[in-house]
Coordinates of C-alpha atoms and ligand atoms in Angstrom, one line a residue:
X1 CA -20.1 35.2 11.2
X2 CA -21.9 31.9 12.1
X3 CA -25.2 32.0 14.0
X4 CA -27.1 30.0 16.3
X5 CA -30.7 30.2 16.9
X6 CA -32.3 28.7 19.9
X7 CA -35.9 28.4 19.0
X8 CA -38.7 27.6 21.5
X9 CA -41.0 25.0 19.6
X10 CA -43.7 25.1 22.3
X11 CA -44.5 22.1 24.6
X12 CA -46.0 19.3 22.2
X13 CA -48.5 20.8 19.7
X14 CA -46.9 22.2 16.6
X15 CA -49.7 24.9 16.7
X16 CA -47.9 26.3 19.4
X17 CA -45.3 27.5 17.1
X18 CA -45.0 31.3 17.0
X19 CA -44.6 33.3 13.8
X20 CA -41.1 34.6 14.9
X21 CA -40.2 30.8 15.5
X22 CA -41.4 30.0 12.0
X23 CA -39.7 33.0 10.3
X24 CA -36.4 31.8 12.3
X25 CA -36.8 28.2 11.0
X26 CA -36.8 29.6 7.5
X27 CA -33.4 30.9 7.7
X28 CA -31.6 27.8 9.1
X29 CA -29.1 25.6 7.3
X30 CA -28.7 22.9 9.9
X31 CA -30.5 21.6 12.8
X32 CA -28.5 20.2 15.7
X33 CA -30.4 17.6 17.7
X34 CA -29.4 15.5 20.7
X35 CA -31.0 12.2 20.7
X36 CA -31.7 10.9 24.2
X37 CA -32.3 7.1 23.5
X38 CA -35.0 5.1 21.8
X39 CA -37.5 6.0 24.3
X40 CA -37.7 9.6 23.3
X41 CA -37.6 9.1 19.6
X42 CA -41.1 10.4 19.6
X43 CA -39.4 13.8 20.5
X44 CA -37.0 13.8 17.5
X45 CA -39.8 12.7 15.3
X46 CA -42.0 15.7 16.3
X47 CA -39.1 18.2 15.7
X48 CA -38.7 16.8 12.2
X49 CA -42.5 17.1 11.5
X50 CA -42.3 20.9 12.6
X51 CA -39.5 21.5 10.1
X52 CA -41.5 19.6 7.3
X53 CA -44.6 21.5 8.0
X54 CA -43.1 25.0 8.5
X55 CA -40.0 25.4 6.1
X56 CA -41.0 26.3 2.7
X57 CA -38.6 26.1 -0.4
X58 CA -35.5 25.8 1.6
X59 CA -32.8 23.1 1.7
X60 CA -31.6 22.4 5.2
X61 CA -29.8 19.5 7.0
X62 CA -30.0 17.6 10.4
X63 CA -27.1 17.0 12.5
X64 CA -28.0 14.2 15.0
X65 CA -25.9 13.2 17.9
X66 CA -26.3 10.6 20.7
X67 CA -26.4 12.7 23.9
X68 CA -23.9 11.7 26.6
X69 CA -25.8 10.3 29.6
X70 CA -25.6 12.2 32.8
X71 CA -23.5 10.1 35.4
X72 CA -26.3 9.8 38.1
X73 CA -23.9 8.4 40.7
X74 CA -22.1 11.7 41.1
X75 CA -22.9 12.6 44.9
X76 CA -23.7 16.2 44.1
X77 CA -26.5 16.7 41.7
X78 CA -25.3 19.9 40.6
X79 CA -21.8 19.0 40.0
X80 CA -23.1 16.0 38.0
X81 CA -25.2 18.2 35.8
X82 CA -22.4 20.8 35.2
X83 CA -20.0 18.1 34.0
X84 CA -22.8 16.9 31.6
X85 CA -23.3 20.2 30.3
X86 CA -19.4 20.5 29.7
X87 CA -19.5 17.1 27.8
X88 CA -22.2 18.5 25.7
X89 CA -20.5 21.8 25.1
X90 CA -17.5 19.9 23.7
X91 CA -19.8 18.2 21.2
X92 CA -21.5 21.6 20.2
X93 CA -18.0 23.2 19.8
X94 CA -16.9 20.5 17.3
X95 CA -20.3 20.9 15.5
X96 CA -20.0 24.6 15.2
X97 CA -16.4 24.5 14.2
X98 CA -16.3 21.5 11.9
X99 CA -20.0 21.1 10.5
X100 CA -20.9 24.7 9.9
X101 CA -19.7 26.8 7.1
X102 CA -18.6 30.5 7.6
X103 CA -22.0 32.4 7.3
X104 CA -24.4 29.6 7.9
X105 CA -27.2 29.5 10.4
X106 CA -27.8 26.5 12.9
X107 CA -30.8 26.1 15.2
X108 CA -31.5 24.2 18.4
X109 CA -35.0 23.4 18.6
X110 CA -36.0 23.5 22.3
X111 CA -39.0 21.9 24.0
X112 CA -41.4 24.5 25.3
X113 CA -39.5 27.8 26.1
X114 CA -35.7 27.8 26.0
X115 CA -35.3 29.7 29.1
X116 CA -37.4 27.2 31.5
X117 CA -35.3 24.1 32.7
X118 CA -33.5 23.7 29.5
X119 CA -29.9 23.4 29.3
X120 CA -29.3 24.6 26.0
X121 CA -28.6 28.4 26.8
X122 CA -26.1 27.2 29.6
X123 CA -24.2 24.6 27.2
X124 CA -23.8 27.5 24.7
X125 CA -22.5 29.8 27.5
X126 CA -19.9 27.0 28.0
X127 CA -19.2 26.7 24.4
X128 CA -18.3 30.5 24.3
X129 CA -16.7 30.3 27.7
X130 CA -13.0 30.3 26.6
X131 CA -13.5 33.1 23.7
X132 CA -12.1 30.5 21.0
X133 CA -15.2 30.4 19.2
X134 CA -17.3 33.5 18.0
X135 CA -20.8 33.0 16.7
X136 CA -23.9 35.2 17.1
X137 CA -26.9 33.6 19.1
X138 CA -30.7 34.5 19.2
X139 CA -33.2 33.3 21.5
X140 CA -36.8 32.8 20.2
X141 CA -39.3 32.2 23.2
X142 CA -41.9 29.6 23.1
X143 CA -45.2 28.1 24.7
X144 CA -43.9 26.2 27.7
X145 CA -45.6 23.2 29.3
X146 CA -46.9 25.4 32.2
X147 CA -48.7 27.7 29.8
X148 CA -50.0 24.7 28.2
X149 CA -51.1 23.1 31.3
X150 CA -53.0 26.2 32.4
X151 CA -54.8 26.7 29.1
X152 CA -55.9 22.9 28.9
X153 CA -57.3 23.0 32.3
X154 CA -58.8 26.4 32.1
X155 CA -57.1 27.6 35.1
X156 CA -55.2 30.8 36.0
X157 CA -51.6 30.1 37.2
X158 CA -52.0 32.6 40.1
X159 CA -54.4 33.6 42.7
X160 CA -55.3 37.3 42.9
X161 CA -52.1 39.1 43.9
X162 CA -50.1 36.1 44.8
X163 CA -46.8 34.6 43.9
X164 CA -46.4 31.4 41.9
X165 CA -43.6 28.8 42.8
X166 CA -42.2 26.8 40.2
X167 CA -40.3 23.8 41.2
X168 CA -39.1 20.3 40.4
X169 CA -40.4 16.9 41.8
X170 CA -37.0 16.4 43.5
X171 CA -37.3 19.6 45.5
X172 CA -41.1 19.3 46.2
X173 CA -40.2 15.9 47.6
X174 CA -37.8 17.7 50.2
X175 CA -40.4 20.4 51.2
X176 CA -44.0 21.7 50.1
X177 CA -43.3 25.5 49.3
X178 CA -45.4 28.0 51.3
X179 CA -47.4 29.4 48.2
X180 CA -51.0 29.2 47.0
X181 CA -49.7 28.1 43.7
X182 CA -46.9 25.6 43.0
X183 CA -46.1 24.4 39.7
X184 CA -44.2 21.1 39.5
X185 CA -42.0 19.9 36.7
X186 CA -39.3 17.2 36.1
X187 CA -40.9 14.8 38.5
X188 CA -40.0 11.2 38.3
X189 CA -42.8 10.5 40.5
X190 CA -41.2 11.3 44.0
X191 CA -42.9 14.7 44.3
X192 CA -46.5 13.3 43.6
X193 CA -45.9 10.6 46.1
X194 CA -44.5 13.3 48.7
X195 CA -47.7 15.5 48.3
X196 CA -50.3 12.9 48.0
X197 CA -51.7 13.6 51.6
X198 CA -51.8 17.5 51.2
X199 CA -54.9 19.4 51.2
X200 CA -54.6 21.0 47.8
X201 CA -56.3 20.9 44.5
X202 CA -54.1 19.5 41.6
X203 CA -54.5 20.0 37.9
X204 CA -52.2 17.5 36.2
X205 CA -51.3 17.0 32.6
X206 CA -49.1 14.7 30.7
X207 CA -47.9 14.8 27.1
X208 CA -49.7 18.1 26.9
X209 CA -50.6 19.2 23.4
X210 CA -49.7 15.9 21.7
X211 CA -52.0 13.0 20.5
X212 CA -51.1 11.5 23.8
X213 CA -52.3 14.1 26.0
X214 CA -53.8 13.0 29.5
X215 CA -55.3 15.5 31.9
X216 CA -56.7 14.9 35.4
X217 CA -57.8 17.4 37.9
X218 CA -59.6 17.4 41.6
X219 CA -58.8 17.3 45.1
X220 CA -55.4 15.6 45.8
X221 CA -57.0 13.2 48.1
X222 CA -59.5 11.9 45.8
X223 CA -57.3 11.7 42.5
X224 CA -53.7 11.1 43.7
X225 CA -54.1 7.3 43.3
X226 CA -55.7 7.7 39.8
X227 CA -52.8 9.8 38.7
X228 CA -50.2 7.5 40.0
X229 CA -51.8 4.6 38.2
X230 CA -52.3 6.5 34.9
X231 CA -48.8 7.9 35.0
X232 CA -47.3 4.3 35.5
X233 CA -49.2 2.7 32.9
X234 CA -48.5 5.7 30.2
X235 CA -44.9 5.5 31.0
X236 CA -44.9 1.8 30.5
X237 CA -46.9 1.9 27.1
X238 CA -44.9 4.9 25.6
X239 CA -41.5 4.2 27.2
X240 CA -41.4 7.9 28.5
X241 CA -43.5 10.5 30.2
X242 CA -43.5 14.4 30.6
X243 CA -45.9 15.5 33.1
X244 CA -46.3 19.0 34.9
X245 CA -48.9 20.1 37.4
X246 CA -50.2 22.9 39.3
X247 CA -51.0 22.4 43.1
X248 CA -53.4 24.9 44.4
X249 CA -54.1 25.8 48.0
X250 CA -57.1 27.5 49.5
X251 CA -59.2 27.4 46.3
Ligands
LIG1 C1 -36.4 19.5 30.4 S1 -38.0 20.3 31.1 C2 -38.4 21.2 29.7 C3 -39.2 22.4 29.9 C4 -39.6 23.2 28.7 N1 -38.5 24.0 28.4 C5 -40.9 23.9 28.7 O1 -40.8 25.1 28.6 O2 -41.9 23.4 29.1 C6 -39.0 18.9 30.8 C7 -40.1 18.8 31.7 O3 -41.1 19.8 31.1 C8 -42.5 19.3 31.4 N2 -43.0 19.2 30.1 C9 -42.5 19.6 29.0 N3 -43.3 19.2 27.9 C10 -44.5 18.8 28.6 C11 -45.5 18.4 28.1 N4 -45.9 18.3 26.6 N5 -46.5 17.7 29.0 C12 -46.3 17.9 30.2 N6 -45.2 18.3 30.7 C13 -44.4 18.6 29.9 C14 -42.3 18.2 32.4 O4 -42.4 18.5 33.7 C15 -40.9 17.7 32.0 O5 -40.4 17.0 32.8

């Protein structure tokens, strides 16, 4: 039987790799990577560095495919994402069928943790959907950007006995959730802009765990302008940005 690992590699720092993840890496024959375009080559390079550093005495290969672009003109966001996942599933199906030998083990190195805002598990479900392709699948958890953010700011994610709301920039721009602790990911800037006048503290982190890491925290009213300026500049310099933040009420 062929096998696929989905390995959480942590959100940026190779030291976030767990022992379980390293053990899994060392049983892989072929790594599958979707390339997202020149601006994100840094992310492919970091994955290759993880393999170089942690795999000992084992031959492996990389299978890299340019990721199809999501059609942002589709009126329904969810329908657009679903059809994009299906397109990627077809690519994966051919990979598993044609590029893997019987008994081989493949791996998808997912950024942070595979269960948090990552499409790999859903895509693999689509691959298995029609039952025409059988393979084992094992998930290895990783340190997410949320955990990295909290650790780097030395702050707990929840207040005593209260819930945490995890959301996206797009959803935040629609409405500020009624929670003491709001974590925002996948923000193209619209969430930050929408929240800039709120009476909250913000703990913001970009490129967490990497050599480009930037941290800013403080009262939103005092630091919102700085964050937006730094964000814009860093994005222009690197060609991409990944940032996550915690909004804390009543602190
Ligand atoms: C597609 S999601 C992947 C999340 C990932 N699975 C995780 O566990 O963190 C990408 C979003 O995660 C956040 N993110 C991932 N890595 C990050 C990092 N090193 N620094 C800051 N934010 C990061 C950003 O909000 C980014 O827009």
